[in-house]
Short mmCIF file of C-alpha atoms in Angstrom, two decimals:
data_model
loop_
_atom_site.label_atom_id
_atom_site.label_comp_id
_atom_site.label_asym_id
_atom_site.label_seq_id
_atom_site.Cartn_x
_atom_site.Cartn_y
_atom_site.Cartn_z
CA UNK A 1 48.26 -159.00 106.84
CA UNK A 2 45.82 -158.41 109.70
CA UNK A 3 44.63 -154.84 109.98
CA UNK A 4 43.87 -153.31 113.38
CA UNK A 5 40.19 -152.32 113.62
CA UNK A 6 39.66 -148.63 113.04
CA UNK A 7 39.17 -146.72 116.28
CA UNK A 8 35.62 -145.46 116.78
CA UNK A 9 35.15 -141.78 116.12
CA UNK A 10 32.99 -141.25 119.17
CA UNK A 11 31.52 -142.86 122.25
CA UNK A 12 27.77 -143.11 122.14
CA UNK A 13 25.18 -143.56 124.87
CA UNK A 14 23.40 -146.83 124.07
CA UNK A 15 21.34 -147.73 127.14
CA UNK A 16 20.31 -146.47 130.56
CA UNK A 17 18.82 -147.83 133.78
CA UNK A 18 18.30 -147.06 137.46
CA UNK A 19 17.30 -148.66 140.75
CA UNK A 20 16.41 -147.38 144.22
CA UNK A 21 16.53 -148.66 147.77
CA UNK A 22 13.29 -150.39 148.77
CA UNK A 23 12.52 -148.14 151.75
CA UNK A 24 11.37 -144.51 151.83
CA UNK A 25 12.36 -142.01 154.53
CA UNK A 26 10.06 -138.99 154.40
CA UNK A 27 10.74 -135.44 155.44
CA UNK A 28 7.96 -135.74 158.01
CA UNK A 29 9.88 -138.44 159.89
CA UNK A 30 13.12 -136.46 159.85
CA UNK A 31 11.43 -133.20 160.84
CA UNK A 32 9.94 -134.96 163.85
CA UNK A 33 13.31 -136.52 164.73
CA UNK A 34 15.09 -133.16 164.69
CA UNK A 35 12.11 -131.15 165.97
CA UNK A 36 11.91 -129.05 162.81
CA UNK A 37 8.90 -127.20 161.49
CA UNK A 38 6.97 -128.82 158.61
CA UNK A 39 8.51 -127.98 155.24
CA UNK A 40 11.88 -126.97 156.72
CA UNK A 41 13.89 -129.68 154.91
CA UNK A 42 12.37 -129.21 151.46
CA UNK A 43 12.77 -125.44 151.70
CA UNK A 44 16.50 -125.78 152.36
CA UNK A 45 17.41 -128.83 150.26
CA UNK A 46 14.68 -129.37 147.68
CA UNK A 47 14.26 -133.00 148.81
CA UNK A 48 10.83 -134.31 149.80
CA UNK A 49 12.04 -137.81 150.66
CA UNK A 50 14.98 -140.17 150.20
CA UNK A 51 15.21 -143.88 149.40
CA UNK A 52 17.04 -146.30 151.71
CA UNK A 53 18.23 -149.81 151.01
CA UNK A 54 16.58 -152.58 152.97
CA UNK A 55 18.62 -154.85 155.23
CA UNK A 56 18.77 -157.36 152.36
CA UNK A 57 20.18 -154.85 149.86
CA UNK A 58 23.85 -154.00 149.36
CA UNK A 59 25.33 -151.64 146.77
CA UNK A 60 25.97 -154.56 144.41
CA UNK A 61 22.24 -155.43 144.38
CA UNK A 62 21.26 -151.91 143.33
CA UNK A 63 24.08 -151.83 140.77
CA UNK A 64 22.95 -155.10 139.20
CA UNK A 65 19.31 -154.01 138.91
CA UNK A 66 20.31 -150.75 137.21
CA UNK A 67 22.79 -152.54 134.94
CA UNK A 68 20.26 -155.13 133.79
CA UNK A 69 17.85 -152.39 132.75
CA UNK A 70 20.59 -150.47 130.92
CA UNK A 71 21.74 -153.60 129.07
CA UNK A 72 18.16 -154.46 128.10
CA UNK A 73 17.52 -150.99 126.72
CA UNK A 74 20.84 -150.93 124.85
CA UNK A 75 20.34 -154.26 123.11
CA UNK A 76 23.95 -155.10 123.99
CA UNK A 77 24.60 -158.55 125.45
CA UNK A 78 26.61 -158.74 128.66
CA UNK A 79 28.90 -161.13 126.75
CA UNK A 80 29.86 -158.25 124.44
CA UNK A 81 30.72 -155.80 127.23
CA UNK A 82 34.45 -155.07 127.22
CA UNK A 83 34.73 -153.45 130.67
CA UNK A 84 32.57 -153.03 133.78
CA UNK A 85 33.17 -149.87 135.84
CA UNK A 86 31.47 -149.15 139.17
CA UNK A 87 31.66 -145.68 140.72
CA UNK A 88 30.95 -146.05 144.43
CA UNK A 89 32.19 -144.90 147.81
CA UNK A 90 30.14 -147.55 149.67
CA UNK A 91 31.41 -150.88 148.29
CA UNK A 92 30.10 -154.19 149.58
CA UNK A 93 33.52 -154.81 151.16
CA UNK A 94 36.80 -152.93 151.58
CA UNK A 95 38.35 -155.87 149.73
CA UNK A 96 37.72 -157.08 147.07
CA UNK A 97 36.27 -154.44 144.78
CA UNK A 98 32.54 -154.66 144.12
CA UNK A 99 32.70 -154.30 140.32
CA UNK A 100 34.10 -157.82 139.70
CA UNK A 101 31.31 -159.33 141.80
CA UNK A 102 28.72 -157.29 139.90
CA UNK A 103 30.23 -158.42 136.59
CA UNK A 104 30.21 -162.07 137.68
CA UNK A 105 26.58 -161.96 138.78
CA UNK A 106 25.67 -160.40 135.44
CA UNK A 107 27.53 -163.21 133.63
CA UNK A 108 30.68 -161.35 132.58
CA UNK A 109 34.37 -162.08 133.07
CA UNK A 110 35.40 -158.75 131.50
CA UNK A 111 37.90 -156.50 133.30
CA UNK A 112 35.97 -154.87 136.15
CA UNK A 113 37.04 -152.29 138.69
CA UNK A 114 35.74 -149.74 141.19
CA UNK A 115 36.16 -145.97 140.88
CA UNK A 116 36.19 -143.99 144.13
CA UNK A 117 35.76 -140.28 143.48
CA UNK A 118 32.64 -139.81 145.62
CA UNK A 119 30.04 -137.53 144.00
CA UNK A 120 32.24 -137.09 140.91
CA UNK A 121 32.76 -140.83 140.50
CA UNK A 122 30.33 -141.31 137.64
CA UNK A 123 31.62 -138.23 135.81
CA UNK A 124 35.19 -139.53 136.13
CA UNK A 125 33.92 -142.94 135.05
CA UNK A 126 32.39 -141.39 131.94
CA UNK A 127 35.78 -139.95 130.96
CA UNK A 128 37.47 -143.28 131.67
CA UNK A 129 34.86 -145.22 129.70
CA UNK A 130 35.23 -142.84 126.75
CA UNK A 131 38.94 -143.70 126.51
CA UNK A 132 38.27 -147.42 126.93
CA UNK A 133 35.66 -147.45 124.17
CA UNK A 134 37.88 -145.53 121.79
CA UNK A 135 40.92 -147.63 122.64
CA UNK A 136 39.28 -151.05 122.48
CA UNK A 137 36.28 -150.56 120.23
CA UNK A 138 34.18 -152.44 122.81
CA UNK A 139 31.11 -151.34 124.78
CA UNK A 140 31.55 -150.37 128.43
CA UNK A 141 29.04 -150.82 131.24
CA UNK A 142 29.36 -147.85 133.61
CA UNK A 143 27.47 -147.85 136.91
CA UNK A 144 27.19 -145.31 139.72
CA UNK A 145 25.80 -146.75 142.96
CA UNK A 146 25.79 -145.95 146.66
CA UNK A 147 24.18 -147.05 149.91
CA UNK A 148 24.92 -143.89 151.87
CA UNK A 149 22.25 -144.55 154.49
CA UNK A 150 24.84 -146.78 156.20
CA UNK A 151 27.45 -144.02 156.20
CA UNK A 152 25.22 -141.26 157.58
CA UNK A 153 24.86 -140.55 161.29
CA UNK A 154 21.07 -140.58 161.87
CA UNK A 155 21.52 -137.90 164.53
CA UNK A 156 23.52 -135.51 162.32
CA UNK A 157 21.17 -132.93 160.81
CA UNK A 158 23.52 -131.76 158.03
CA UNK A 159 23.89 -135.19 156.44
CA UNK A 160 20.79 -137.15 157.49
CA UNK A 161 18.44 -134.88 155.52
CA UNK A 162 20.42 -135.16 152.27
CA UNK A 163 21.59 -138.65 151.44
CA UNK A 164 19.87 -141.72 150.02
CA UNK A 165 20.54 -145.01 148.25
CA UNK A 166 20.35 -145.60 144.49
CA UNK A 167 22.13 -146.85 141.40
CA UNK A 168 22.22 -145.64 137.81
CA UNK A 169 23.86 -147.32 134.83
CA UNK A 170 24.68 -146.57 131.21
CA UNK A 171 26.01 -148.65 128.37
CA UNK A 172 28.51 -146.70 126.29
CA UNK A 173 29.77 -147.94 122.94
CA UNK A 174 31.50 -147.05 119.69
CA UNK A 175 29.56 -144.91 117.25
CA UNK A 176 30.27 -142.94 114.10
CA UNK A 177 27.92 -140.21 115.30
CA UNK A 178 28.75 -137.58 117.89
CA UNK A 179 28.41 -138.87 121.46
CA UNK A 180 30.69 -137.43 124.11
CA UNK A 181 31.89 -134.12 122.72
CA UNK A 182 34.26 -132.99 125.47
CA UNK A 183 35.09 -133.72 129.10
CA UNK A 184 37.27 -132.17 131.78
CA UNK A 185 37.94 -132.66 135.49
CA UNK A 186 39.96 -131.37 138.42
CA UNK A 187 40.74 -132.14 142.05
CA UNK A 188 41.52 -129.97 145.06
CA UNK A 189 42.73 -132.41 147.68
CA UNK A 190 43.59 -129.65 150.12
CA UNK A 191 39.86 -129.54 150.88
CA UNK A 192 39.49 -133.30 151.34
CA UNK A 193 38.46 -133.07 155.00
CA UNK A 194 35.39 -131.01 154.14
CA UNK A 195 33.55 -134.26 153.33
CA UNK A 196 35.10 -137.24 155.06
CA UNK A 197 34.50 -140.53 156.84
CA UNK A 198 37.54 -140.50 159.16
CA UNK A 199 37.63 -144.14 160.30
CA UNK A 200 37.99 -147.40 158.44
CA UNK A 201 41.04 -146.75 156.29
CA UNK A 202 44.78 -147.13 156.85
CA UNK A 203 45.02 -143.67 158.47
CA UNK A 204 42.52 -144.54 161.20
CA UNK A 205 41.80 -148.31 161.17
CA UNK A 206 38.83 -149.83 162.91
CA UNK A 207 39.40 -150.44 166.63
CA UNK A 208 37.15 -150.69 169.71
CA UNK A 209 37.78 -147.12 170.85
CA UNK A 210 36.79 -145.35 167.63
CA UNK A 211 34.45 -142.45 168.31
CA UNK A 212 30.96 -143.10 166.99
CA UNK A 213 31.03 -139.91 164.93
CA UNK A 214 34.20 -141.02 163.12
CA UNK A 215 32.35 -144.01 161.67
CA UNK A 216 30.05 -141.72 159.71
CA UNK A 217 30.26 -139.03 157.08
CA UNK A 218 31.30 -135.63 158.41
CA UNK A 219 30.74 -132.24 156.78
CA UNK A 220 32.18 -129.53 159.07
CA UNK A 221 30.71 -126.64 157.05
CA UNK A 222 27.83 -127.15 154.66
CA UNK A 223 28.13 -123.53 153.54
CA UNK A 224 31.79 -123.97 152.62
CA UNK A 225 31.02 -127.15 150.67
CA UNK A 226 28.22 -125.30 148.86
CA UNK A 227 30.57 -122.50 147.75
CA UNK A 228 33.37 -124.90 146.82
CA UNK A 229 31.04 -127.11 144.76
CA UNK A 230 29.62 -124.15 142.84
CA UNK A 231 33.07 -122.72 142.11
CA UNK A 232 34.47 -126.07 140.98
CA UNK A 233 31.54 -126.99 138.74
CA UNK A 234 31.31 -123.51 137.26
CA UNK A 235 35.01 -123.52 136.33
CA UNK A 236 34.74 -127.00 134.78
CA UNK A 237 31.56 -126.12 132.88
CA UNK A 238 33.07 -122.92 131.46
CA UNK A 239 36.16 -124.87 130.36
CA UNK A 240 34.31 -127.80 128.80
CA UNK A 241 31.86 -125.53 126.93
CA UNK A 242 34.83 -123.70 125.46
CA UNK A 243 36.52 -127.00 124.59
CA UNK A 244 33.35 -128.28 122.91
CA UNK A 245 32.78 -124.94 121.13
CA UNK A 246 29.27 -124.82 122.56
CA UNK A 247 27.58 -121.90 124.32
CA UNK A 248 25.31 -122.24 127.34
CA UNK A 249 22.40 -121.05 125.16
CA UNK A 250 22.81 -124.24 123.08
CA UNK A 251 22.47 -126.54 126.10
CA UNK A 252 19.16 -128.41 126.18
CA UNK A 253 19.72 -129.81 129.66
CA UNK A 254 22.09 -129.05 132.50
CA UNK A 255 22.26 -132.22 134.57
CA UNK A 256 24.36 -131.42 137.61
CA UNK A 257 25.01 -133.74 140.53
CA UNK A 258 21.72 -133.61 142.43
CA UNK A 259 23.32 -132.63 145.75
CA UNK A 260 20.59 -130.15 146.66
CA UNK A 261 18.23 -127.91 144.77
CA UNK A 262 20.08 -124.79 145.88
CA UNK A 263 23.37 -126.00 144.38
CA UNK A 264 21.79 -127.11 141.11
CA UNK A 265 19.73 -123.92 140.73
CA UNK A 266 22.68 -121.66 141.57
CA UNK A 267 24.90 -123.37 138.99
CA UNK A 268 22.23 -122.98 136.32
CA UNK A 269 21.82 -119.30 137.22
CA UNK A 270 25.56 -118.58 136.95
CA UNK A 271 25.76 -120.39 133.62
CA UNK A 272 22.74 -118.39 132.43
CA UNK A 273 20.80 -121.54 131.59
CA UNK A 274 17.03 -121.03 132.05
CA UNK A 275 15.49 -122.87 135.02
CA UNK A 276 13.27 -124.96 132.74
CA UNK A 277 16.42 -126.51 131.23
CA UNK A 278 18.04 -127.30 134.58
CA UNK A 279 17.26 -130.85 135.74
CA UNK A 280 15.97 -131.38 139.26
CA UNK A 281 14.44 -134.83 139.05
CA UNK A 282 15.50 -136.56 142.29
CA UNK A 283 13.45 -134.62 144.85
CA UNK A 284 11.81 -137.85 146.06
CA UNK A 285 14.99 -139.94 146.10
CA UNK A 286 17.76 -138.00 147.87
CA UNK A 287 21.43 -137.41 147.15
CA UNK A 288 23.00 -140.74 146.21
CA UNK A 289 26.41 -139.22 145.36
CA UNK A 290 27.89 -140.87 142.23
CA UNK A 291 24.49 -142.34 141.35
CA UNK A 292 22.59 -139.05 140.95
CA UNK A 293 23.73 -138.20 137.41
CA UNK A 294 23.10 -141.64 135.86
CA UNK A 295 19.78 -141.89 137.70
CA UNK A 296 18.78 -138.47 136.36
CA UNK A 297 19.88 -139.47 132.85
CA UNK A 298 17.81 -142.65 133.07
CA UNK A 299 14.73 -140.91 134.46
CA UNK A 300 15.05 -138.20 131.83
CA UNK A 301 15.15 -140.71 128.99
CA UNK A 302 12.40 -142.84 130.51
CA UNK A 303 10.09 -139.84 130.88
CA UNK A 304 10.83 -138.45 127.42
CA UNK A 305 12.50 -135.30 128.76
CA UNK A 306 15.84 -136.18 127.18
CA UNK A 307 15.51 -136.82 123.46
CA UNK A 308 17.96 -137.96 120.78
CA UNK A 309 19.99 -135.11 119.35
CA UNK A 310 19.83 -132.91 122.42
CA UNK A 311 22.98 -131.34 123.85
CA UNK A 312 23.54 -132.08 127.53
CA UNK A 313 25.95 -130.55 130.01
CA UNK A 314 26.91 -132.79 132.93
CA UNK A 315 28.62 -131.45 136.05
CA UNK A 316 29.63 -132.90 139.40
CA UNK A 317 31.64 -131.97 142.47
CA UNK A 318 32.15 -133.61 145.82
CA UNK A 319 34.47 -135.21 148.33
CA UNK A 320 38.09 -135.29 147.39
CA UNK A 321 37.54 -132.44 146.48
CA UNK A 322 36.88 -133.71 142.93
CA UNK A 323 34.95 -132.10 140.10
CA UNK A 324 34.17 -132.77 136.44
CA UNK A 325 32.02 -131.63 133.52
CA UNK A 326 31.25 -133.01 130.09
CA UNK A 327 29.21 -132.16 127.01
CA UNK A 328 27.39 -134.94 125.17
CA UNK A 329 24.82 -135.47 122.47
CA UNK A 330 21.93 -137.65 123.55
#
């Protein structure tokens, strides 16, 4: 009689990696473009610069570089990966998905698919990967990657000063130790138009008369998005802390989606987590949407800021309007 393998008790974080676009766009250049005073952008966003992909780089290239580093650090062979998940809102093509192409270039024929939940994509991917690991007993390669520089109107002040291009990856696998403790997410689709690229889908297909602005990301009210993001992440964080039976005083690091310093700092303040335990590590790289959390995780591990045994609170909110939070042990 063949016995089914015992399901793993937890999903552990085995490896991490990141990659950035090859080009750098400084605040100085943007402040000259928009005729702003020196320091204006950093004061309002916390960003000093952002990374842009070169003409030779697509989102799959960044995803592969981050994935290779994560696989190397995990010690897991690509042949042993059970699933490849890519969280992105800027795929190489509208069809097919980018994840299968990433998997193939890495040397894998495992099931591979894209997740499109914008800034919350990686957080949703983490929840999905947790179930896949526990259900299959196999490691999962989870990547968050975006090339938002090609979806931002260079003449739109609200978006041009925020977004950049990057990829972050983690290898998640079965473990008997505590890994992901709890996770939760929500959506509020009634606010979907607050962050939107109107053209290019089935609602408004490409055609010669499309307005230039409709080809790019639109954010009608940055202040409204700020308030909505804070409310959504705060509610998810409160719920997941309760679910995990952890208090905010026990959190070693709050790693929120690095949308802007003001959002990250305000969330930490409302959760009563001291500023020195609130991660703000992407000031020189920009907001890369679903990539910011895995990039921050990778940088934190690489720089020795995140250490084994620490308790981490992840939180994200963005277009959709989707949000999520999770508690994990490093």
